[in-house]
Coordinates of C-alpha atoms in Angstrom, one line a residue:
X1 CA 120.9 113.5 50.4
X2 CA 120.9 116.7 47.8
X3 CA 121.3 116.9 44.2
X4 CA 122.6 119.2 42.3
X5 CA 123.4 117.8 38.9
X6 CA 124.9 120.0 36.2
X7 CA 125.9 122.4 39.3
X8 CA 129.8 123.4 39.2
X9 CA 131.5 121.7 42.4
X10 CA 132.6 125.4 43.7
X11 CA 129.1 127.2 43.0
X12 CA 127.2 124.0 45.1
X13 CA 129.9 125.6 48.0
X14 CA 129.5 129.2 47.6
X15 CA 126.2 128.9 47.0
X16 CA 125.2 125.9 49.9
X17 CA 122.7 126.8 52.7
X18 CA 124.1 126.2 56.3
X19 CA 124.3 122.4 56.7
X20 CA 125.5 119.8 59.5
X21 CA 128.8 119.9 58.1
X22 CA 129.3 123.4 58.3
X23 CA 128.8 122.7 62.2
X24 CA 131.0 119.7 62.3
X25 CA 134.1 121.7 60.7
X26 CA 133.2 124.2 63.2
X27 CA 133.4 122.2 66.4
X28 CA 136.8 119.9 64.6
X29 CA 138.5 123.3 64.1
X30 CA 137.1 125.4 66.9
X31 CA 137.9 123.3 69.9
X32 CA 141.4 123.7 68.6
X33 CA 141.5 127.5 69.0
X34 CA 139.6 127.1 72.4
X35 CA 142.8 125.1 73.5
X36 CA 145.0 128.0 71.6
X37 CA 143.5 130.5 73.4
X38 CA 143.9 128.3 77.1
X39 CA 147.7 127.3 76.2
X40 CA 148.8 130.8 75.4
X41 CA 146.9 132.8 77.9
X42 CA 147.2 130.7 81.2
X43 CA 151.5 130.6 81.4
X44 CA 151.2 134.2 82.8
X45 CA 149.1 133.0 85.5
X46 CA 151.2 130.0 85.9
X47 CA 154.4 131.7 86.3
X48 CA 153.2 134.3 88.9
X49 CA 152.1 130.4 90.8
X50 CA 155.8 129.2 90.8
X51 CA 157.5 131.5 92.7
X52 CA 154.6 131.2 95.5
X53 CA 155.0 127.1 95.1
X54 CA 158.6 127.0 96.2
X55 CA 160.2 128.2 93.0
X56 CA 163.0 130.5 92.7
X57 CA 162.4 134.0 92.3
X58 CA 162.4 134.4 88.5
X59 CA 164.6 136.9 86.6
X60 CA 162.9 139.7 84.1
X61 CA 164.7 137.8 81.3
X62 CA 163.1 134.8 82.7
X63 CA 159.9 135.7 83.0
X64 CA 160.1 137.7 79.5
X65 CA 160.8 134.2 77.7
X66 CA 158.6 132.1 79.6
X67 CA 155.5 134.4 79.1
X68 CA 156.5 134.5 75.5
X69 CA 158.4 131.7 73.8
X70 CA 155.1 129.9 72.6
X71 CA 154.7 133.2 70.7
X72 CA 158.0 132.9 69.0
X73 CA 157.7 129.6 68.1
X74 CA 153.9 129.9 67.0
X75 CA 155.9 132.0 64.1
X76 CA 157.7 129.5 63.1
X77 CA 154.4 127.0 63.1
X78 CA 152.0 129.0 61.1
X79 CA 155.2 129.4 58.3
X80 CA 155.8 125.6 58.2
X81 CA 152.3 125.2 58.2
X82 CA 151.4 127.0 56.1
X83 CA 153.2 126.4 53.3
X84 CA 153.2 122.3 53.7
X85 CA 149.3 123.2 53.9
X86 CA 149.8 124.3 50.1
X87 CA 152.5 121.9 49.2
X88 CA 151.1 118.7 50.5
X89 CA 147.4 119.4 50.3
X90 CA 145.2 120.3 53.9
X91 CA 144.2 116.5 54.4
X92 CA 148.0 115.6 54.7
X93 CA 148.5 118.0 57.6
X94 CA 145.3 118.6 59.4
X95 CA 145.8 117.3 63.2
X96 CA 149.7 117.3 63.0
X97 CA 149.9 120.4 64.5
X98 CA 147.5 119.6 67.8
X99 CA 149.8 116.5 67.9
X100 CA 152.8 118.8 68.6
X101 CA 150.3 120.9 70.6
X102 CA 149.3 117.9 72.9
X103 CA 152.9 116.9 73.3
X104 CA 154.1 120.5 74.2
X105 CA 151.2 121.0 76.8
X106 CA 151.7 117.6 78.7
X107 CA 155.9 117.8 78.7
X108 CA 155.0 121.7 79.8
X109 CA 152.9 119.6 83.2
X110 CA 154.7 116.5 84.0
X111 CA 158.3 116.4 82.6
X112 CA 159.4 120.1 84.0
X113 CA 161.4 120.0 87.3
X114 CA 161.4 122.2 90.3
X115 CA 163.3 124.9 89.0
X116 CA 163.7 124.0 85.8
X117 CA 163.3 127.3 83.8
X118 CA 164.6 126.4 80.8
X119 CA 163.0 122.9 80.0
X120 CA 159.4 124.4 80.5
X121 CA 160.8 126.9 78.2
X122 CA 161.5 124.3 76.0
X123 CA 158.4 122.5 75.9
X124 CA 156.6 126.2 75.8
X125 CA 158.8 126.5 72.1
X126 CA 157.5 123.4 70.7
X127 CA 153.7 124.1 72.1
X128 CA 154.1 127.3 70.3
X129 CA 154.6 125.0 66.8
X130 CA 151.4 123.5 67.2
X131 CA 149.5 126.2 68.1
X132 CA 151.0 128.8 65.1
X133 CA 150.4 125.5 62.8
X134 CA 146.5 125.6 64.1
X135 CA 146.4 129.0 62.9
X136 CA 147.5 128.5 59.6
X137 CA 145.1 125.4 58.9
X138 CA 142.1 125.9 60.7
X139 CA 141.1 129.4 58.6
X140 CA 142.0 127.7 55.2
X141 CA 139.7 124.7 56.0
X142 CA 137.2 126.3 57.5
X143 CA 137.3 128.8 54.7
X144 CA 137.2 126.1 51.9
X145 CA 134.2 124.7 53.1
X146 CA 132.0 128.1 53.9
X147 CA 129.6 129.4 51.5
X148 CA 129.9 133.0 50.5
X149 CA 127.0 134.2 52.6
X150 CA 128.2 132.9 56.1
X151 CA 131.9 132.8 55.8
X152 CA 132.5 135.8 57.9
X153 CA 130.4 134.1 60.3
X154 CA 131.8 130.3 60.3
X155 CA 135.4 131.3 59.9
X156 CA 134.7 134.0 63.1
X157 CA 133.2 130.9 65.1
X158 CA 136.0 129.0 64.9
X159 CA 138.3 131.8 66.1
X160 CA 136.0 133.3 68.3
X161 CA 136.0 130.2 70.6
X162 CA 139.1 131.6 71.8
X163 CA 137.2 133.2 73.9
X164 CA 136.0 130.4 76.0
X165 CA 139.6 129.7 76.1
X166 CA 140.5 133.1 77.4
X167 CA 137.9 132.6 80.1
X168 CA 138.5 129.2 81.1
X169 CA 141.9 130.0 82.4
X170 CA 140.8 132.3 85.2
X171 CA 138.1 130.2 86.3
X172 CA 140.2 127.2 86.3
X173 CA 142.8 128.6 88.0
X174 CA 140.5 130.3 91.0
X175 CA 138.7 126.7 91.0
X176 CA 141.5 124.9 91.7
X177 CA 143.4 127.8 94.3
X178 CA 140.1 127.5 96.0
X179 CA 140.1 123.8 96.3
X180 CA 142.7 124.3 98.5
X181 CA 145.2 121.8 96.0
X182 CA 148.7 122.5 96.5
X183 CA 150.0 125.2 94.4
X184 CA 152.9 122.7 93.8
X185 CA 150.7 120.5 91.8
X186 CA 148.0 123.6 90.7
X187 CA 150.4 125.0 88.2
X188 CA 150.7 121.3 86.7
X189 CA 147.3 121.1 86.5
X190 CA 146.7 124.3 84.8
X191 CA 149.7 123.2 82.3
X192 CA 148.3 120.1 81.5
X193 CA 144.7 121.2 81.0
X194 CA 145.5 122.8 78.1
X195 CA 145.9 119.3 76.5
X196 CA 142.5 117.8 76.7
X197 CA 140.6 119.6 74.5
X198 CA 142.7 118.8 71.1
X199 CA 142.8 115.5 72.3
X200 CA 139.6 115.1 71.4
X201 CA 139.6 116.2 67.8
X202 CA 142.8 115.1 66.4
X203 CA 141.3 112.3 65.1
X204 CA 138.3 113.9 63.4
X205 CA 141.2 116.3 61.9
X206 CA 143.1 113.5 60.3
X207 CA 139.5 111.7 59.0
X208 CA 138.5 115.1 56.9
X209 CA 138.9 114.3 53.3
X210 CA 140.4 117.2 50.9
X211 CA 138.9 120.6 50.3
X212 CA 137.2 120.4 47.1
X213 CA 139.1 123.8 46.2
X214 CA 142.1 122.2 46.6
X215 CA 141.6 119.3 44.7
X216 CA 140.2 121.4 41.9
X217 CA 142.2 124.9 41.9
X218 CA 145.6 122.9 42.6
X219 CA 145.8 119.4 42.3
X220 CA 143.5 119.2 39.1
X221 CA 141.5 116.2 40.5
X222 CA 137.9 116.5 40.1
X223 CA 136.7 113.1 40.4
X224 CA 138.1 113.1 44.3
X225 CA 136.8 116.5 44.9
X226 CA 133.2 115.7 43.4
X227 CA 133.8 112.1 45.9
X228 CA 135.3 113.6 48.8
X229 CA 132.3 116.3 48.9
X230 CA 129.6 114.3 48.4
X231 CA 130.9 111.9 51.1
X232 CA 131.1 114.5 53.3
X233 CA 127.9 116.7 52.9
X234 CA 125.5 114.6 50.8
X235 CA 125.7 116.9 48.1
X236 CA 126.2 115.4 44.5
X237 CA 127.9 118.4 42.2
X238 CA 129.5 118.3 39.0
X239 CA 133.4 119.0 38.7
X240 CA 135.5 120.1 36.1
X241 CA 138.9 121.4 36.2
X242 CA 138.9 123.4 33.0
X243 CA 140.9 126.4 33.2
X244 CA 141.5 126.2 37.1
X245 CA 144.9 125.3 37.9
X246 CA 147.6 127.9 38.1
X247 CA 150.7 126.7 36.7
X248 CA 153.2 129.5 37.8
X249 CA 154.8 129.0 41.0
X250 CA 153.9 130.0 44.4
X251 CA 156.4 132.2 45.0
X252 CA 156.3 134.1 41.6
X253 CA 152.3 134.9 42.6
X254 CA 153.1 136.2 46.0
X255 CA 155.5 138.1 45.0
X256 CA 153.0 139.5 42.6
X257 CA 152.5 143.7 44.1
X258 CA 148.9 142.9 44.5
X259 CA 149.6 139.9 46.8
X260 CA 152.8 141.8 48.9
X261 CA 150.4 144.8 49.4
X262 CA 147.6 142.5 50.7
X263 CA 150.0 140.5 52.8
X264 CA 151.5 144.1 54.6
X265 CA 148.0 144.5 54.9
X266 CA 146.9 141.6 56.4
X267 CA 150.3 140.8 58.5
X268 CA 151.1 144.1 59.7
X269 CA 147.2 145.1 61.3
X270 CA 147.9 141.7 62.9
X271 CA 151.5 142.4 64.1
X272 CA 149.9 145.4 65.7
X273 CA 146.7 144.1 67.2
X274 CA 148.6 141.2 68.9
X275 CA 150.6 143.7 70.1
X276 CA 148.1 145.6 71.5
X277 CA 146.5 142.0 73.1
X278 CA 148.9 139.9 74.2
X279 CA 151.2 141.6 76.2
X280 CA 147.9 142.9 78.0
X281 CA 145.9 139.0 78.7
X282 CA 149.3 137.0 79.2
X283 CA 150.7 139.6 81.7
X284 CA 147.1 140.5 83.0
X285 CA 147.9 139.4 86.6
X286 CA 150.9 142.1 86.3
X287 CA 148.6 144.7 84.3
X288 CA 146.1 144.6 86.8
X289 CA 148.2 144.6 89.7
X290 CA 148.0 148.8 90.0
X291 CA 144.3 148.0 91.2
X292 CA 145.4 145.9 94.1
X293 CA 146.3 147.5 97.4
X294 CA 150.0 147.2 98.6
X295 CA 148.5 145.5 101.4
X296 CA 147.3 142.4 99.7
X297 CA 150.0 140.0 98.4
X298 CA 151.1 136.7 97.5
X299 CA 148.2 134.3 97.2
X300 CA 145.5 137.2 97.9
X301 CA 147.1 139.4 95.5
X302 CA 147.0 136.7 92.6
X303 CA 143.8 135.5 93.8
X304 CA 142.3 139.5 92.9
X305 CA 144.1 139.5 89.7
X306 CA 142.6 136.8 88.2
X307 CA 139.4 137.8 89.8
X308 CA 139.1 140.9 87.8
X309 CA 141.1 139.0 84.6
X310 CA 137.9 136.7 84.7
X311 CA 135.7 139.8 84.5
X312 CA 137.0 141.4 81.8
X313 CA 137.3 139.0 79.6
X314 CA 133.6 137.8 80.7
X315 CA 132.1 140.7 80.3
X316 CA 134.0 142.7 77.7
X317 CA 136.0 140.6 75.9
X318 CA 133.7 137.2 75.3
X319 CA 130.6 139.9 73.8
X320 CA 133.2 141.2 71.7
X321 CA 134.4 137.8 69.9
X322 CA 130.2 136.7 69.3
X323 CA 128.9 140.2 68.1
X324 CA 131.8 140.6 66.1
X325 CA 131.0 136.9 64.3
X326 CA 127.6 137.2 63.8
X327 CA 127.3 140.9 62.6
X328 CA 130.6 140.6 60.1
X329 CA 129.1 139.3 57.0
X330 CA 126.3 142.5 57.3
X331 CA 128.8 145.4 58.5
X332 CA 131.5 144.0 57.0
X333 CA 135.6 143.1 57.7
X334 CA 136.5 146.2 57.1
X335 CA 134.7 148.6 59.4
X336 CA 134.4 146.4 61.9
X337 CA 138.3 146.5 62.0
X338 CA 138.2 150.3 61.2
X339 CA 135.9 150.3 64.3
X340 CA 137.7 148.5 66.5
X341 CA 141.4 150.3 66.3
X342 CA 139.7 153.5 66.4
X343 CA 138.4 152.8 70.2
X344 CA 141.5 150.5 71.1
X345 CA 143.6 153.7 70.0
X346 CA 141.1 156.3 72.1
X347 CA 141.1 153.7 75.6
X348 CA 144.7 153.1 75.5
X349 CA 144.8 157.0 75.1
X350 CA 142.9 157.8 78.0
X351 CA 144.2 154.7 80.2
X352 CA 147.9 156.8 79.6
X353 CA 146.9 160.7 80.0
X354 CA 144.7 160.0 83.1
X355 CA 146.9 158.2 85.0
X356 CA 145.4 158.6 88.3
X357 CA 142.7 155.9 87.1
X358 CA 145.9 153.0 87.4
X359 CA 145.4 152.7 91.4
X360 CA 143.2 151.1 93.9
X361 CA 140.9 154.2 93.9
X362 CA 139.9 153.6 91.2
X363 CA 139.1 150.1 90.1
X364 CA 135.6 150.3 88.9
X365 CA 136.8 153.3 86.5
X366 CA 140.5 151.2 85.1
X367 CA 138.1 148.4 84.6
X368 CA 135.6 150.7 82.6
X369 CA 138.1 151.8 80.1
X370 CA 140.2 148.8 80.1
X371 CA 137.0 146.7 79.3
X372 CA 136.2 148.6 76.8
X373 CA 139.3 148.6 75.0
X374 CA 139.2 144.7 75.2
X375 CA 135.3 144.9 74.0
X376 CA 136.8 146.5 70.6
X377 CA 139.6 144.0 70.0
X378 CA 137.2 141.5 69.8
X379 CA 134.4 143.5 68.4
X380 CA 137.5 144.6 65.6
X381 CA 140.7 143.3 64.4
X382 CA 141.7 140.5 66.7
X383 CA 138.1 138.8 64.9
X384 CA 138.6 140.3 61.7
X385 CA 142.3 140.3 61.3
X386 CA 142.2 136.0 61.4
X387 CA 139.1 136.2 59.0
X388 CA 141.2 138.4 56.3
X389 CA 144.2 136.2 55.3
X390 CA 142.2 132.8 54.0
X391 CA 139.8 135.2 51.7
X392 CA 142.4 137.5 50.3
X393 CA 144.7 134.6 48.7
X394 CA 144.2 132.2 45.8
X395 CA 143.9 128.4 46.6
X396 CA 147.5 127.9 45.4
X397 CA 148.8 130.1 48.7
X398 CA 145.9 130.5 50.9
X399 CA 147.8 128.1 53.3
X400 CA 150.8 130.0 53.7
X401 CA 149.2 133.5 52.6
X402 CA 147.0 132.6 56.3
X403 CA 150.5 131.3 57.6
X404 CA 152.4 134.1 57.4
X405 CA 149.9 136.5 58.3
X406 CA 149.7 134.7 61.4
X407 CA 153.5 134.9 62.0
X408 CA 153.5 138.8 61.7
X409 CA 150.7 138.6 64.8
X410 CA 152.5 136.3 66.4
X411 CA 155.9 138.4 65.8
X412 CA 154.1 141.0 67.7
X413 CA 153.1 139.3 70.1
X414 CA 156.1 138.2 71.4
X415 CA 157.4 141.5 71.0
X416 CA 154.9 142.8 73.0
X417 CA 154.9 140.1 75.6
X418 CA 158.2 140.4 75.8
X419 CA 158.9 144.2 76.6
X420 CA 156.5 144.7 78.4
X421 CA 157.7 142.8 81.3
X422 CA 160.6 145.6 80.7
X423 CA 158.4 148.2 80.1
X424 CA 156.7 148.5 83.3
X425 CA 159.6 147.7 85.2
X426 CA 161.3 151.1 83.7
X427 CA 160.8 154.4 84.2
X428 CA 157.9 154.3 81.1
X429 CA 155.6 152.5 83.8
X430 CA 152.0 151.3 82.9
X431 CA 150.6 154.9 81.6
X432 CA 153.8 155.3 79.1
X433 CA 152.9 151.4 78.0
X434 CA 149.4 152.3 77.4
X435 CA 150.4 155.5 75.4
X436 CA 152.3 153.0 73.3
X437 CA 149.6 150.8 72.3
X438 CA 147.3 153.8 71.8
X439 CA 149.8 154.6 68.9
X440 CA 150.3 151.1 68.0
X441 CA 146.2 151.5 67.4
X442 CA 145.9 154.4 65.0
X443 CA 148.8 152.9 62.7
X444 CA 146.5 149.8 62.3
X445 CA 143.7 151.7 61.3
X446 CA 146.0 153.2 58.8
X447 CA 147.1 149.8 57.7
X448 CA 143.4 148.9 57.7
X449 CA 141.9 152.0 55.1
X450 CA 144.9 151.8 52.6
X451 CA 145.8 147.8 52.3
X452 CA 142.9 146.0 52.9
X453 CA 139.6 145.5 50.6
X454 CA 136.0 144.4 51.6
X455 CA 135.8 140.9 50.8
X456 CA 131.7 140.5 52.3
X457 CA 129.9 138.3 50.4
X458 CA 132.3 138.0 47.5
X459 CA 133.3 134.6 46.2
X460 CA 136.4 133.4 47.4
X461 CA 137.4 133.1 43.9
X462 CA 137.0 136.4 43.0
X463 CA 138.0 138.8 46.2
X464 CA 141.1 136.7 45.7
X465 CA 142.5 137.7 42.4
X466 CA 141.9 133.6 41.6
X467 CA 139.8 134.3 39.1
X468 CA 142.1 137.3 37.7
X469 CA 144.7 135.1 37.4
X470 CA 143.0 131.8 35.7
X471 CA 141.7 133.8 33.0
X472 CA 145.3 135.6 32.3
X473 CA 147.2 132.1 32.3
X474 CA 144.3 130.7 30.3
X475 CA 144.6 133.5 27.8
X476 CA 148.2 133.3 27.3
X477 CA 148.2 129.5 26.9
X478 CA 145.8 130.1 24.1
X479 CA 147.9 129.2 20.2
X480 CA 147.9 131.9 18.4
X481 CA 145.9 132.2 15.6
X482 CA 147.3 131.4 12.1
X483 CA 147.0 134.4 9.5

């Protein structure tokens, strides 16, 4: 066990080395996003498997709302979330939202009928809860509990196991086609996978004691934050809660310009990067589809989809996530995500003028291109834009300041998810889609330069405005003096 007498409570966390616990909050959040990443990412797989296990041929409404709903409803998660994750404190809440998860992913498996559309849609709407509530707590917590030097880095581990989660579903779903399983029960399987990894850390969710921010910055109680973090790292640290809490209402300080600014900021590079991503991994069966020869269908086909799906996202987009993490407190959120549109916008581009390279000629040249452009998502705003939100708000709306910046991904999301299926069944066709996004790009990077500041190695505290706005409520609580 440390010491650290006559050390302020929030300089022993800004200031702590990397420790065991910083591990453990890892691993309790990060297996969370791994099951994220799985539950959103594998329906487009599974609903290209229905029709070939005896369903009915989907409509394009259908399969608009299936491959999208949890995106919807994740919206409406992170919001809820987010602000009970202020009201209530983050103990109250963290693991309620894998709870929902768990429940969506298993009624999504074993309660939808042949046929049944509209209940898997269902159970897609309340899976989409859990996982937008997941977004909006796991980047506070892990946030609150990351020194200043490493926070890039142990807030970008917890996101970046996405990745595994965005792998696993391909792999999965070739294991179990090749296992020669009927596709009947495959899809179930698939469904239900998605469940097992929260399982396992709901519990340690609900067990984590109170952030020590929290409890100072907006509760006021510094004899449980100085017990509740020694109890959970060892460390003994003095606490005081003079001049820390922030009277004025939530809503009157992100209303404040500053705070509206930093939330366009922070929201709308989201809404635009999820855009971008989305619509391409949930629909990448249908994306990658121009690479396939017309002779290849149903199993086969699917079979070569996910085939190239597993390489992309092994070899471009899994890189992307882990470079991106470990290189972000040196470079920097900012460039990185300055970095990252910039190529997105210039593969999309050339993915849409050259359309000759959407065929089976030319497979190893899409693959190229469309690798790289997945390489710079990770290695740029879909890393950086979930790192953002939980440094660039006070402790009084971090939760839904991370909440709502969440919703505006997940807004785009859906929205692209959702016309795309239209798109490329129009006359626009893949190369007009990618034209799109290439556009989409390069107003993201314009987002990026004017809204958003470098918050690298700057106390939470500070990069915040916290600090900005202690000292102006302290000042005018002063008396005045008497003459």
């Amino acid at each position: 066990m440390s010491t650290e007498k006559n050390v302020d409570l929030i300089s022993s966390v800004d200031n702590a080395g990397l420790s065991g616990y910083h591990y453990k909050t890892w691993i309790i959040s990060g297996l969370g996003f791994f099951t994220d990443a799985y539950d959103l990412f594998i329906i487009g797989v599974v609903t290209s498997l229905l029709v070939l296990s005896g369903w009915n041929s989907l409509s394009a409404i259908e399969t608009s709302l299936l491959d999208s709903t949890a995106l919807l409803s994740a919206v409406i998660g992170a919001l809820v979330f987010g602000r009970l994750l202020d009201k209530l404190g983050r103990k109250a809440i963290y693991g309620l939202e894998l709870v929902l998860l768990v429940a969506g992913a298993l009624g999504s498996a074993f309660l939808t009928p042949v046929n049944g559309v509209y209940v898997l849609i269902a159970w897609r709407f309340l899976l989409g809860i859990g996982i937008g509530g997941d977004y909006a707590t796991s980047s506070t917590i892990m946030a609150e509990y990351s020194n200043t030097r490493n926070r890039g880095k142990l807030i970008g581990m917890v996101f970046s196991m996405q990745s595994l989660g965005l792998l696993a579903g391909p792999l999965i779903t070739l294991g179990l086609v090749y296992s020669g399983i009927s596709l009947g029960i495959v899809w179930k399987l698939l469904l239900a996978f998605g469940a097992i990894p929260a399982m396992f850390v709901i519990y340690s969710r609900r067990k984590m004691p109170e952030t020590p921010r929290y409890s100072l910055n907006v509760k006021g109680d510094a004899e449980s934050a100085r017990k509740n973090w020694k109890e959970y790292t060892g460390i003994t640290a003095d606490a005081s809660t003079d001049n820390r809490v922030i009277k004025q209402p939530w809503t009157s300080i992100i209303t404040q310009k500053k705070f509206l600014l930093t939330l366009l900021g922070t929201a709308g590079s989201w809404f635009l990067m999820d855009w971008a991503l989305y619509g391409n991994s949930i629909m990448s069966s249908q994306m990658l589809s121009v690479l396939v020869p017309s002779s290849v269908v149903g199993l086969n086909h699917l079979i070569r989809t996910t085939i190239y799906s597993a390489m992309v996202f092994g070899f471009a987009a899994l890189p992307g996530y882990w470079i991106a993490t470990f290189t972000i407190d040196r470079i920097g959120r900012k460039t990185i995500q300055v970095i990252g549109f910039t190529a997105m916008a210039a593969s999309f581009a050339v993915l849409g003028i050259f359309h000759q390279l959407l065929s089976s000629t030319y497979v190893v040249e899409f693959l190229l291109v469309y690798g790289l452009s997945y390489f710079f998502i990770e290695f740029g705003p879909n890393v950086t834009t979930f790192i953002y939100p939980p440094e660039v708000f006070p402790t009084k709306i971090r939760g839904i300041g991370a909440g709502a910046s969440a919703a505006g991904g997940k807004i785009g999301a859906f929205i692209g998810t959702f016309l795309n299926v239209i798109i490329l069944g129009s006359s626009i066709g893949e190369s007009g889609l990618f034209l799109i996004l290439a556009g989409l790009s390069a107003l993201g990077l314009v987002f990026t330069v004017l809204l958003l500041p470098e918050p690298k190695r700057i106390d939470l505290e500070k990069i915040s405005g916290e600090t900005e706005l202690q000292e102006k409520e302290f000042t005018s609580a002063k008396p005045l003096k008497q003459s």
